[in-house]
Short mmCIF file of C-alpha atoms and ligand atoms in Angstrom, two decimals:
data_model
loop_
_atom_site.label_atom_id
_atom_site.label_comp_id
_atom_site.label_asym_id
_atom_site.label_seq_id
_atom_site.Cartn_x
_atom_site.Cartn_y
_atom_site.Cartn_z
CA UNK M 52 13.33 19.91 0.30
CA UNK M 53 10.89 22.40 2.23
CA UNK M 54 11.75 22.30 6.17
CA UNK M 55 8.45 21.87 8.33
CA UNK M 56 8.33 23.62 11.66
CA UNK M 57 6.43 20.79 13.33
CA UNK M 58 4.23 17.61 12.67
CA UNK M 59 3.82 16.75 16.60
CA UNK M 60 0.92 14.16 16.68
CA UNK M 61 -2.73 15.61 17.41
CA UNK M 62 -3.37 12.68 20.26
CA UNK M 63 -1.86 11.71 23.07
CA UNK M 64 -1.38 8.24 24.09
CA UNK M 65 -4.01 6.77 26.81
CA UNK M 66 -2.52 2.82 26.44
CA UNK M 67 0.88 1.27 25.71
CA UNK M 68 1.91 -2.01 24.20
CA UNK M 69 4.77 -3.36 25.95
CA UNK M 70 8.09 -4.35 23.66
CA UNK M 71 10.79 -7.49 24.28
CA UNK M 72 13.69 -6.49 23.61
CA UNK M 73 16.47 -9.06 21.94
CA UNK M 74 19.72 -9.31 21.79
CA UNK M 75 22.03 -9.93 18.75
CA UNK M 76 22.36 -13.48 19.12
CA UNK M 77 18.82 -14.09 19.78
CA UNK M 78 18.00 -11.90 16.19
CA UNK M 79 20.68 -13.75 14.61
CA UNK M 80 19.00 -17.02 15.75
CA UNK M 81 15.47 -16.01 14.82
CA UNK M 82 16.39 -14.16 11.51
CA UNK M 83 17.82 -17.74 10.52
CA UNK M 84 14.85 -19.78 11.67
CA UNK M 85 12.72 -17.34 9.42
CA UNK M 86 14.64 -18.47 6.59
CA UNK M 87 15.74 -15.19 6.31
CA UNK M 88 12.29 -13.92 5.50
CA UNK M 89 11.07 -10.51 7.65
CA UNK M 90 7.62 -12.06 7.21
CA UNK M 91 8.35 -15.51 8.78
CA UNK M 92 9.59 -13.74 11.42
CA UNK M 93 7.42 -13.75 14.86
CA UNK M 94 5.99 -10.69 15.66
CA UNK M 95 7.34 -10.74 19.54
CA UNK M 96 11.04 -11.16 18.17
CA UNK M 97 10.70 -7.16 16.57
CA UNK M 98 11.30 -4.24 18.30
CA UNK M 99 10.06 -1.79 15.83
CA UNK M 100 8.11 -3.69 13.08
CA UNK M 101 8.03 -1.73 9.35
CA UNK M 102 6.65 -4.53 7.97
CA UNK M 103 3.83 -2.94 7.25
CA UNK M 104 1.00 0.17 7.36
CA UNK M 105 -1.49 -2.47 6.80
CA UNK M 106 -3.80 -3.26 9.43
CA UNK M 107 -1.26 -1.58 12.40
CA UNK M 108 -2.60 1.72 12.76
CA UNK M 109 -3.62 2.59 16.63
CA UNK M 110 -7.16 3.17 16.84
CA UNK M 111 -8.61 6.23 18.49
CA UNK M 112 -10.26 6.31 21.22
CA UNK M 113 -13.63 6.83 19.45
CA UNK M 114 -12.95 3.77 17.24
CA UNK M 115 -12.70 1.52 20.20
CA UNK M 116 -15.74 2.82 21.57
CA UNK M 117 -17.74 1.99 17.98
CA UNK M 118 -16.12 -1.41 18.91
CA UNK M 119 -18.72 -1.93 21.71
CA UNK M 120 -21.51 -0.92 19.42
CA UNK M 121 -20.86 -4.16 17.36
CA UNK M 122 -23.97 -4.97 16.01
CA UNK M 123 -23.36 -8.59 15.50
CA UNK M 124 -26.77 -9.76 13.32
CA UNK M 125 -25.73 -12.09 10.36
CA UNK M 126 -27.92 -9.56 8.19
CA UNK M 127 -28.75 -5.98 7.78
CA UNK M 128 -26.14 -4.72 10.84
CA UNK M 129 -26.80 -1.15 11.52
CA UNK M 130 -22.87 -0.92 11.40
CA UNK M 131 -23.32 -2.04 7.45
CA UNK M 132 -25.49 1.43 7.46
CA UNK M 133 -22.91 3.59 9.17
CA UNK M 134 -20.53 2.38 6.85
CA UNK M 135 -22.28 2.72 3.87
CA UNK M 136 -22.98 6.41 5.03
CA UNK M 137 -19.26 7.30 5.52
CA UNK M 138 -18.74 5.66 1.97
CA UNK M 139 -21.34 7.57 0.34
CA UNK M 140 -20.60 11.01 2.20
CA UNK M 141 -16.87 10.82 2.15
CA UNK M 142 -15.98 8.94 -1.02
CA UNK M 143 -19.23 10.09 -2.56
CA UNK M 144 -19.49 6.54 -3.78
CA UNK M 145 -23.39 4.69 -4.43
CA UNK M 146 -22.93 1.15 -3.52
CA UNK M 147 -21.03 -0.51 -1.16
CA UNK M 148 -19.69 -4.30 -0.80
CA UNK M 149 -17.78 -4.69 2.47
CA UNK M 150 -15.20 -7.45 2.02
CA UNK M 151 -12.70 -9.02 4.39
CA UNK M 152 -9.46 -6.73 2.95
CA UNK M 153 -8.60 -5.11 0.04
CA UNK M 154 -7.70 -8.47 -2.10
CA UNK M 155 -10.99 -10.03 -1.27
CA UNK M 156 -12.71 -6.79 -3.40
CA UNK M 157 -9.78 -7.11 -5.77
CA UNK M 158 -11.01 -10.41 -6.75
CA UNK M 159 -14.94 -9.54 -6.73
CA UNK M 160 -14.29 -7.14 -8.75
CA UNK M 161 -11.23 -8.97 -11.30
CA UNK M 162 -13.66 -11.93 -11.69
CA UNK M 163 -16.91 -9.84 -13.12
CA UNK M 164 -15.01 -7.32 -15.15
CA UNK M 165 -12.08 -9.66 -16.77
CA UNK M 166 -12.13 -11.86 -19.59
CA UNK M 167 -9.90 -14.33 -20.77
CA UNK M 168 -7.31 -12.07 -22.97
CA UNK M 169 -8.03 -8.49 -21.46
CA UNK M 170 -5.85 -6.09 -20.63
CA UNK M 171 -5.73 -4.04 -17.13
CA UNK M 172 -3.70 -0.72 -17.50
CA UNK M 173 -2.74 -0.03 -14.42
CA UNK M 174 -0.09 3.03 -12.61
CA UNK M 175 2.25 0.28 -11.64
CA UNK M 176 1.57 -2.96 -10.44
CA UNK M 177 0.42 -3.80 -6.46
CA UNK M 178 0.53 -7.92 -5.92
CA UNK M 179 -2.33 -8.71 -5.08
CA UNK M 180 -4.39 -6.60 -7.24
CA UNK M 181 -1.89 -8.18 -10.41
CA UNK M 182 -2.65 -11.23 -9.42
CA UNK M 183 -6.50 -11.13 -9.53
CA UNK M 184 -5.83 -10.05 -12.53
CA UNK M 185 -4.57 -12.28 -13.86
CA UNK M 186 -6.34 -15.06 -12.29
CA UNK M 187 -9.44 -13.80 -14.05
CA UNK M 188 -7.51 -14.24 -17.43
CA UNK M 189 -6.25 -10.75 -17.91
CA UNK M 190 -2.78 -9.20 -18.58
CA UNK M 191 -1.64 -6.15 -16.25
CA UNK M 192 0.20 -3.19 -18.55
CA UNK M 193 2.46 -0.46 -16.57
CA UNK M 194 1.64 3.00 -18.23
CA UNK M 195 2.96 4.68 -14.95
CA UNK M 196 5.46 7.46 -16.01
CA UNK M 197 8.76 6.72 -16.24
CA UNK M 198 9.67 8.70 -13.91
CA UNK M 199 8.23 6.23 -11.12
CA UNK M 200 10.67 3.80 -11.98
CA UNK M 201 14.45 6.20 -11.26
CA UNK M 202 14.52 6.24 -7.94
CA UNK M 203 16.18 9.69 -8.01
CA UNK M 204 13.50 11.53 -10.13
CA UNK M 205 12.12 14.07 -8.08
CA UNK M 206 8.96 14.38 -10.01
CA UNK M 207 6.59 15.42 -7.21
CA UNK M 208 3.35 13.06 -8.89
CA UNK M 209 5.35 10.09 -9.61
CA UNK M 210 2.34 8.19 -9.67
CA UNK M 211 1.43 9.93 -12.95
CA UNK M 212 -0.42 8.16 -15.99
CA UNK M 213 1.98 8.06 -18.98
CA UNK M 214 -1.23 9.04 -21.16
CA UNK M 215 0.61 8.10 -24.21
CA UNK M 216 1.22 4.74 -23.10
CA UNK M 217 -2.17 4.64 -22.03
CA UNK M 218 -3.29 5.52 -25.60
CA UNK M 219 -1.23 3.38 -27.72
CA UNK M 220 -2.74 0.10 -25.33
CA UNK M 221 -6.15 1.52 -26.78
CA UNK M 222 -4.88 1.58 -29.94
CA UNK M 223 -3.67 -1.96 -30.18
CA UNK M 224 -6.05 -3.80 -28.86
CA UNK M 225 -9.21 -1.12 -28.80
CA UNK M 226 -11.24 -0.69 -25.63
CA UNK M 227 -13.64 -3.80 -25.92
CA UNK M 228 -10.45 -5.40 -24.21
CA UNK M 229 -9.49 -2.83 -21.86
CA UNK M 230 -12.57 -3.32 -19.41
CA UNK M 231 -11.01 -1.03 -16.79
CA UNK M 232 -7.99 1.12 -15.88
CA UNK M 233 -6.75 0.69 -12.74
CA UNK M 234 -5.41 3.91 -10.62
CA UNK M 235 -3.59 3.63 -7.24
CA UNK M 236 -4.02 6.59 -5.02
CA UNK M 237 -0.62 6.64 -4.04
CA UNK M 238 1.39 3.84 -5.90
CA UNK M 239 3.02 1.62 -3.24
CA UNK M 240 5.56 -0.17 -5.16
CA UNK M 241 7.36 3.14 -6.43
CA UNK M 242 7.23 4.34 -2.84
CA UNK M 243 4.13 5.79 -2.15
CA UNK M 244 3.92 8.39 -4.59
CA UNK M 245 0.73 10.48 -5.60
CA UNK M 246 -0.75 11.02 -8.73
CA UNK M 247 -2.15 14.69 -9.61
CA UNK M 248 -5.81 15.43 -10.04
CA UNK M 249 -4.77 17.23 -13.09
CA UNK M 250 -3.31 13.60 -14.50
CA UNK M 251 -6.77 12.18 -12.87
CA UNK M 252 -8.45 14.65 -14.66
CA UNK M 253 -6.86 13.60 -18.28
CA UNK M 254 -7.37 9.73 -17.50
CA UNK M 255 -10.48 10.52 -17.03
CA UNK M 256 -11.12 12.45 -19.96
CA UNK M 257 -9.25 9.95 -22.47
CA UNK M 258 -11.24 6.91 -21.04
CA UNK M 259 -14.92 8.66 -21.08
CA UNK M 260 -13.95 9.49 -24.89
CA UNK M 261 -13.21 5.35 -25.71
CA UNK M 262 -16.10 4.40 -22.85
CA UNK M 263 -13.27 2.49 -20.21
CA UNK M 264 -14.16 2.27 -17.04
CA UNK M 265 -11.67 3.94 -14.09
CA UNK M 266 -11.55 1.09 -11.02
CA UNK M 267 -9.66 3.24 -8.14
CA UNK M 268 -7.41 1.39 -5.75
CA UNK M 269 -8.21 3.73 -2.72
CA UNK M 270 -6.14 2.44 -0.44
CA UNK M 271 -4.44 5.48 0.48
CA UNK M 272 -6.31 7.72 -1.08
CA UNK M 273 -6.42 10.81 1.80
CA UNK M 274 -2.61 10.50 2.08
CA UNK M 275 -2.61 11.31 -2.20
CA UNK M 276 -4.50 14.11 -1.38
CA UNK M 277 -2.75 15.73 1.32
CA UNK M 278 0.25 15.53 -1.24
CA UNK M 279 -2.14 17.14 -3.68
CA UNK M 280 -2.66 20.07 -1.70
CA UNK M 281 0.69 20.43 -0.57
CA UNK M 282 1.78 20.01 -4.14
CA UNK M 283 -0.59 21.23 -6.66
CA UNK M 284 -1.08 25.65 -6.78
CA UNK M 285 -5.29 24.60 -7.68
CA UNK M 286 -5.85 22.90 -4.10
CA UNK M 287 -3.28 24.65 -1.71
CA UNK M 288 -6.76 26.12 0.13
CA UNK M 289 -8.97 23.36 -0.41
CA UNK M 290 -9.71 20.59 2.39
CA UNK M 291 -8.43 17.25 2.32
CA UNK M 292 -12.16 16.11 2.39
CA UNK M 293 -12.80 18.05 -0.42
CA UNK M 294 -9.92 16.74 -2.20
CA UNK M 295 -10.41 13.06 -1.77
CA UNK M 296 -14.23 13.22 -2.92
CA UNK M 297 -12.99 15.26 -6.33
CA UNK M 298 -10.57 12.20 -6.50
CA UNK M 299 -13.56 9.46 -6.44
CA UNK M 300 -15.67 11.48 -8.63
CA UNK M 301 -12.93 11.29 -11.38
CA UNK M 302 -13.67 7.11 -10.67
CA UNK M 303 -16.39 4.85 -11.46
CA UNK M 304 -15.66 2.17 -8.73
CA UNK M 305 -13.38 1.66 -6.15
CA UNK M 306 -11.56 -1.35 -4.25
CA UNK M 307 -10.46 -0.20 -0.69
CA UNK M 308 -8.07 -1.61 2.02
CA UNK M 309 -9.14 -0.09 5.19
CA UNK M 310 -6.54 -1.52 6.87
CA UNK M 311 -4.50 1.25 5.77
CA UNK M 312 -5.94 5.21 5.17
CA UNK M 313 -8.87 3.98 6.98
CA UNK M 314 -7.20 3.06 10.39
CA UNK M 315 -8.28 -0.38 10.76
CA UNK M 316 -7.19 -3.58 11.92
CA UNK M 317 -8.94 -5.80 9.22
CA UNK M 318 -11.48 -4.36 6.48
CA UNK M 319 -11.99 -3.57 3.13
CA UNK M 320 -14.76 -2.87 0.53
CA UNK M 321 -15.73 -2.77 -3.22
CA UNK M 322 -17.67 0.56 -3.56
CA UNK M 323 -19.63 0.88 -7.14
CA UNK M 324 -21.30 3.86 -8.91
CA UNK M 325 -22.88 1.54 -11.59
CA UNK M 326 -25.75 -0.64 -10.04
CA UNK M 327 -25.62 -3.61 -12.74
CA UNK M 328 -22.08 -4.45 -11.40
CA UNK M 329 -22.82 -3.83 -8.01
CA UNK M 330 -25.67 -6.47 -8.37
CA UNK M 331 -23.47 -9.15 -9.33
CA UNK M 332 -20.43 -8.21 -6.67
CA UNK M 333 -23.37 -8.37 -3.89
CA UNK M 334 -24.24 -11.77 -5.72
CA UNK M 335 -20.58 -13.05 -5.63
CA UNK M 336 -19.47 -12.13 -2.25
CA UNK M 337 -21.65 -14.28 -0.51
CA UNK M 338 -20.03 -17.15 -2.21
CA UNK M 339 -16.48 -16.09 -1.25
CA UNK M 340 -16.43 -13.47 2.00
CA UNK M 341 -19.71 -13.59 3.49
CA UNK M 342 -23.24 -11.84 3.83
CA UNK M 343 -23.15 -8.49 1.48
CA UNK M 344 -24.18 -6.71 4.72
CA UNK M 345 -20.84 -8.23 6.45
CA UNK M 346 -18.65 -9.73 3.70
CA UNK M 347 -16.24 -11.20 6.25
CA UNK M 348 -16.19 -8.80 9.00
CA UNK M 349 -17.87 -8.52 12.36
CA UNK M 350 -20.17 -5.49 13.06
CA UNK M 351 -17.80 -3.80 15.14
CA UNK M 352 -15.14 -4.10 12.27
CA UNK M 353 -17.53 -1.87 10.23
CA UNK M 354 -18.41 0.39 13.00
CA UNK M 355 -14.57 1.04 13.72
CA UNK M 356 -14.22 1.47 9.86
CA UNK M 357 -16.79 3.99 9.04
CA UNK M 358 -15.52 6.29 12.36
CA UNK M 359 -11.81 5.63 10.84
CA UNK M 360 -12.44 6.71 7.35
CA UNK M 361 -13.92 10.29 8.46
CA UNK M 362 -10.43 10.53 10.99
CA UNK M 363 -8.31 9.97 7.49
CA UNK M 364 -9.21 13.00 6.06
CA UNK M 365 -8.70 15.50 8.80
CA UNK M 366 -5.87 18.00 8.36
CA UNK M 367 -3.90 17.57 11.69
CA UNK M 368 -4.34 13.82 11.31
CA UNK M 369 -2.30 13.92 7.48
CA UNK M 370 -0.08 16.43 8.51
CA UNK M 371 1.66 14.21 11.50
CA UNK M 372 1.32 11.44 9.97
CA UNK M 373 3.22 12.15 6.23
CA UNK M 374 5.36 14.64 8.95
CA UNK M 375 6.42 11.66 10.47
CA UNK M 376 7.66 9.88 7.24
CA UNK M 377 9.32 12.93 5.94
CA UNK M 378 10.86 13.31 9.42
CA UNK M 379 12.89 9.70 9.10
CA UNK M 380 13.46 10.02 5.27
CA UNK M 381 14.94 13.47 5.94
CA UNK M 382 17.26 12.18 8.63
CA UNK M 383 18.43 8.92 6.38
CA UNK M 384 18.96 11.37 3.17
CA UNK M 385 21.15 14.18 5.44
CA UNK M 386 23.38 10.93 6.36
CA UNK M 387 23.57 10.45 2.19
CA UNK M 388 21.84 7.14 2.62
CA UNK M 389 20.34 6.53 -0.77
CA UNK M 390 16.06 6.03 -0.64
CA UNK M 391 13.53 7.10 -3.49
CA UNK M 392 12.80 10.48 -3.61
CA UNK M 393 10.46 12.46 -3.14
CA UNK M 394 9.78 10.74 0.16
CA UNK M 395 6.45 8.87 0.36
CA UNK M 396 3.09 8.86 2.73
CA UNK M 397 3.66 5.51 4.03
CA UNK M 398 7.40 4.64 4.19
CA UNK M 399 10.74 5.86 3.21
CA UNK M 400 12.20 3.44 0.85
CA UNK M 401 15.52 2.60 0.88
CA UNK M 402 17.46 1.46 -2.56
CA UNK M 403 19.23 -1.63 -2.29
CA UNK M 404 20.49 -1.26 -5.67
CA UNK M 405 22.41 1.60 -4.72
CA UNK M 406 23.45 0.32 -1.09
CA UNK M 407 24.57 -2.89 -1.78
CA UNK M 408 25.98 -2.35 -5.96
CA UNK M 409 27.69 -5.58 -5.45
CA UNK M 410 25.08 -7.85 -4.91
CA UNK M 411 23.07 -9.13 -8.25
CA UNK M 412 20.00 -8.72 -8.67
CA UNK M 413 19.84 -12.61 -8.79
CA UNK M 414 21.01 -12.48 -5.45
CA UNK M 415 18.38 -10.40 -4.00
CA UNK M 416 19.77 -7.45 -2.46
CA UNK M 417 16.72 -5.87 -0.82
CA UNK M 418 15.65 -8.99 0.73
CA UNK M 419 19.30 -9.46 2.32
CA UNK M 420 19.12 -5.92 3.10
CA UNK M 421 16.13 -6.40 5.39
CA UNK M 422 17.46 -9.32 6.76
CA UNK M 423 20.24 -6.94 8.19
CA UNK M 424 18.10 -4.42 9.28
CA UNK M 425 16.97 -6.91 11.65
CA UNK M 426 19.67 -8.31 12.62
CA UNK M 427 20.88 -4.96 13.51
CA UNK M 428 18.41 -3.81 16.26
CA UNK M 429 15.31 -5.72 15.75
CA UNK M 430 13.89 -3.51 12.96
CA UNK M 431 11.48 -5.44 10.89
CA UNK M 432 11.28 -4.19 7.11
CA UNK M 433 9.69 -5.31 3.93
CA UNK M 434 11.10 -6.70 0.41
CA UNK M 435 9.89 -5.20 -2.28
CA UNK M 436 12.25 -5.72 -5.37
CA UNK M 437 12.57 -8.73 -7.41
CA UNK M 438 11.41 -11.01 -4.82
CA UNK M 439 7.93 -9.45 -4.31
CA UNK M 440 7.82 -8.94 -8.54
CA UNK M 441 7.88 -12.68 -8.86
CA UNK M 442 7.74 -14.24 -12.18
CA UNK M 443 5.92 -13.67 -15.62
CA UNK M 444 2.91 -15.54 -15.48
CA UNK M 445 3.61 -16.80 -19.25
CA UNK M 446 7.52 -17.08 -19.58
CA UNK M 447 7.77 -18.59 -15.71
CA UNK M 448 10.91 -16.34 -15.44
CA UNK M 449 11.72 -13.98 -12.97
CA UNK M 450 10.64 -10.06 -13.42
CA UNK M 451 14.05 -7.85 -12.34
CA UNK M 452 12.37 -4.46 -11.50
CA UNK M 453 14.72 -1.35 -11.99
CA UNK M 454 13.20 -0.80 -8.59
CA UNK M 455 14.99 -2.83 -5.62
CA UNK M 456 13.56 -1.46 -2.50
CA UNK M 457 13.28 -2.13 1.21
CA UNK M 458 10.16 -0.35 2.47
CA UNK M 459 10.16 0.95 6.44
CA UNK M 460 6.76 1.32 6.66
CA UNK M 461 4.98 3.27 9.40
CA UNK M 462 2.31 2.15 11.06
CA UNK M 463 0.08 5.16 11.32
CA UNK M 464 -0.07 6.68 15.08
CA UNK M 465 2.11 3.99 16.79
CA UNK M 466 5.59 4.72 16.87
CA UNK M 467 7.47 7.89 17.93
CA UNK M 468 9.68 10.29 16.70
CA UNK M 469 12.22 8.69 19.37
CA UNK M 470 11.55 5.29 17.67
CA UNK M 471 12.13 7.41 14.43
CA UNK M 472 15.77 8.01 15.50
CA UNK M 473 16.37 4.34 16.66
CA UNK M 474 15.60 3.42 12.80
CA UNK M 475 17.78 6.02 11.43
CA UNK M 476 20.62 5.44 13.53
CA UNK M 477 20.11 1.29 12.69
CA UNK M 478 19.96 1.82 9.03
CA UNK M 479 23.31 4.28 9.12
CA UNK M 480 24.77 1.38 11.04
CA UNK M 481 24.00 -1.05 8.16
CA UNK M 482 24.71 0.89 5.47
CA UNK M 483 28.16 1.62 7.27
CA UNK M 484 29.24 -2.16 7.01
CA UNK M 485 27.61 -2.41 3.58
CA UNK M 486 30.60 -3.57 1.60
CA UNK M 487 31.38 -6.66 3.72
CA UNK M 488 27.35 -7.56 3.46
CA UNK M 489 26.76 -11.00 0.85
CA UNK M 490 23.96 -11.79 -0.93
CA UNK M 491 21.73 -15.02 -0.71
CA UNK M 492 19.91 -17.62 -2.70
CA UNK M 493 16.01 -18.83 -2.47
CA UNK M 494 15.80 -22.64 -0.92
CA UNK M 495 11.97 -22.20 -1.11
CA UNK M 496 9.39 -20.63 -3.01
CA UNK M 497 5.96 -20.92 -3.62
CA UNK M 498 4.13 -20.65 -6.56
CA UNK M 499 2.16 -17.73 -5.97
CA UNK M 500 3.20 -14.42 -4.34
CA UNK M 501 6.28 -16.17 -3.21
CA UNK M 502 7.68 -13.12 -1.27
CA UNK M 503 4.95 -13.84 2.21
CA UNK M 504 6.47 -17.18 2.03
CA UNK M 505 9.95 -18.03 0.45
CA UNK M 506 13.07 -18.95 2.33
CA UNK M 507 16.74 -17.57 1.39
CA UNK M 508 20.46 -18.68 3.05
CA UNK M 509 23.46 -16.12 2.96
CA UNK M 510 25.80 -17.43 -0.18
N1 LIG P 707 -3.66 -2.21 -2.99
C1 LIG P 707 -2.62 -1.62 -2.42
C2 LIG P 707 -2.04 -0.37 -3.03
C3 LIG P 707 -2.04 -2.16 -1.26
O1 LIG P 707 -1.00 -1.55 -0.69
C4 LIG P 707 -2.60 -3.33 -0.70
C5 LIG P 707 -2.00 -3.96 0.47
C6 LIG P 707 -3.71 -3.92 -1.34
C7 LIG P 707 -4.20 -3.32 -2.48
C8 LIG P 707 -4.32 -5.19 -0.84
O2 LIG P 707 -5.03 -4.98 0.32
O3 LIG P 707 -3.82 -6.34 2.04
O4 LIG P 707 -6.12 -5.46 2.45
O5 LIG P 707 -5.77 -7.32 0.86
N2 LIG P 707 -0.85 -3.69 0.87
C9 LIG P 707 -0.21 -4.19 2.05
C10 LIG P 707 1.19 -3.65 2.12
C11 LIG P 707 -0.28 -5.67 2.24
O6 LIG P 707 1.92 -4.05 3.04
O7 LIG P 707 1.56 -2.81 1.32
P1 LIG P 707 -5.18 -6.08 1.48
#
């Protein structure tokens, strides 16, 4: 584990969002109203919400002031311009569709690629993206090492193509079914882990030779390449910048969640090298997000986006914010609290399997684990183990992922290193009373990604 002198934030904080503050009975009470849920919860009842990185990043300063430069104009917003310009110079792709979030390119892009019976390789699954997937009539295949699923490896590019796997899919069924691979820069669901440009660089190779296309999910794409230069000898000199275009180069097309690396409230984009697809994504999203110069976001949205996604890949930026991360994991592993390893750019994530070995699976023991994180001190975490896997969209049962993990997720530039401690010292509080801790059952759950929505009671 290397030691880091300091990752003190490069900002300093000009307005502050005042916090209620509960008390156990109150958490207890709302906890059980939320059918024990962390995303049912109401936002006012947490003190330090994990839930998510997505869409809670502070903007600067700058950002707020693109805010009043909103060019509201149903068509041809000169915000739509800047953003296509930060796209095109920082992600070095050609065309850009904005779209409302991430999912709503996810599905632009699932519906024109995907046919009934494809397969979508993919470095681990995300939800949504799965979903889309498979809504357009395609089946999602893993070929993410297996490293990403053992918690304990301490492979440093856990989000690593298994190129083998990768080859015997094109094998089997040949690549006029594989219309796309689909690579996550870093992979969320096995902790935020990074693939290498030199794995990049051999995905990219084997597709080019069978013609597959290589459909990026950038969502946290400058966070993979800070680990890339902190981790790989080739890039220790070269600038994040530099390292996040080589990234998108190795690509052909790109859905983005800017509500995440790109420091946004709300935003996302399709961005295309290949103008025949880009044609038909600006035809579809004006049937499902909006205008192709707006796609479901105001002007100012797309001003504060393009400003955000040149902020993402400074140094200083990176280096306190993945400091930050690997500040709280480092405190939770020195108190032998078990959480995947290495520690990831957007959360430290705790195993549940390992924390609570006599709940079953069945019985959900990351989403009771969250529960108790609440109930704690107010800290509001995320389930992502078999409740957020969900079930096989041909057998109807449930997927058990070796992975059972509750994510703290920081928001990026909100929370302190203060507010660090308060989560360490909440979780070490939990996981001391972990043998008396139950399991629950689900009372509710919808049909389709049941984990935003489902209800649970303690057995
Ligand atoms: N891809 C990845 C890797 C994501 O983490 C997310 C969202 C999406 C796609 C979808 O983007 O939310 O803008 O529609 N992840 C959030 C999370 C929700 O909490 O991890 P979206």
């Amino acid at each position: 584990m290397k030691s880091r002198s300091s990752w003190a934030e490069p900002y300093k904080i000009k307005m502050v969002e005042l916090l209620k503050m509960t008390t156990l009975s109150q958490r207890k009470k709302a906890i059980r109203e939320a059918g024990y849920n962390t995303f049912l919860l109401r936002s006012e009842d947490v003190y330090i919400d994990l839930l998510t990185d997505s869409g809670t990043s502070a903007m600067s300063d700058v950002q707020w002031a693109g805010m009043m430069r909103g060019d509201e104009a149903y068509a041809g917003s000169r915000n739509y311009y800047n953003l296509e310009k930060a796209v095109r110079e920082v992600y070095g792709y050609t065309y850009l569709v904005p779209t409302h979030q991430g999912r709503g390119a996810e599905h632009l892009i699932s519906s024109i690629l995907i046919k009934k019976g494809d397969i979508i390789p993919g470095n681990m699954y995300f939800t949504t993206t799965r979903l889309h997937q498979e809504l357009a009539g395609g089946t999602f295949r893993d070929i993410i090492i297996d490293d990403a699923h053992d918690a304990e490896s301490e492979h440093p590019f856990k989000g690593n193509v298994d190129l083998g796997k990768l080859e015997a899919l094109i094998d089997q069924y040949g690549s006029e079914k594989i219309p796309y691979v689909c690579i996550a820069t870093t992979v969320n669901m096995a902790g935020g882990q990074p693939i290498s440009m030199s794995n990049l660089r051999a995905v990219r190779e084997l597709t080019a030779k069978h013609g597959i296309r290589i459909i990026h999910d950038m969502t946290r794409v400058a966070e993979n390449a800070y680990f890339i230069q902190q981790r790989e000898p080739e890039f220790k000199r070269k600038s994040i910048a530099r390292i996040v275009r080589e990234i998108c180069d190795l690509t052909d097309g790109a859905t983005m969640s800017a509500k995440k690396d790109a420091l946004v409230n709300i935003g996302g984009f399709l961005a295309l090298n290949d103008q025949e697809t880009f044609e038909e994504a600006r035809n579809l999203v004006v049937v499902y997000e909006g205008l192709h110069t707006y796609g479901g976001l105001a002007g100012r949205d797309m001003e504060a986006m393009a400003i955000g996604i040149r902020e993402s890949v400074d140094q200083n930026h990176m280096h306190a914010r993945v400091g930050q991360v690997e500040y709280l994991g480092q405190r939770l592993q020195a108190a032998g609290i078990p959480i995947v390893l290495p520690i990831g750019s957007h959360g430290v994530f705790l195993d549940a399997r390992k924390i609570l070995p006599h709940i079953p699976q069945e019985q959900y023991p990351a989403q009771t684990l969250a529960a108790e994180l609440y109930i704690d001190a107010g800290i509001r975490a995320m389930e992502r183990g078999v409740v957020s896997a969900g079930r096989d969209a041909k057998t109807g049962k449930e997927r058990f992922p070796k992975l059972e993990l509750v994510r703290l997720t920081i928001p990026r530039r909100v929370y302190t290193q203060a507010h660090m401690d308060v989560i360490a010292e909440s979780v070490m509080r939990v996981y001391d009373r972990r043998s008396k801790i139950k399991g629950m059952e689900m009372v509710y759950e919808p049909n389709y990604l049941r984990f935003f929505q489902a209800r649970f009671k303690p057995l």
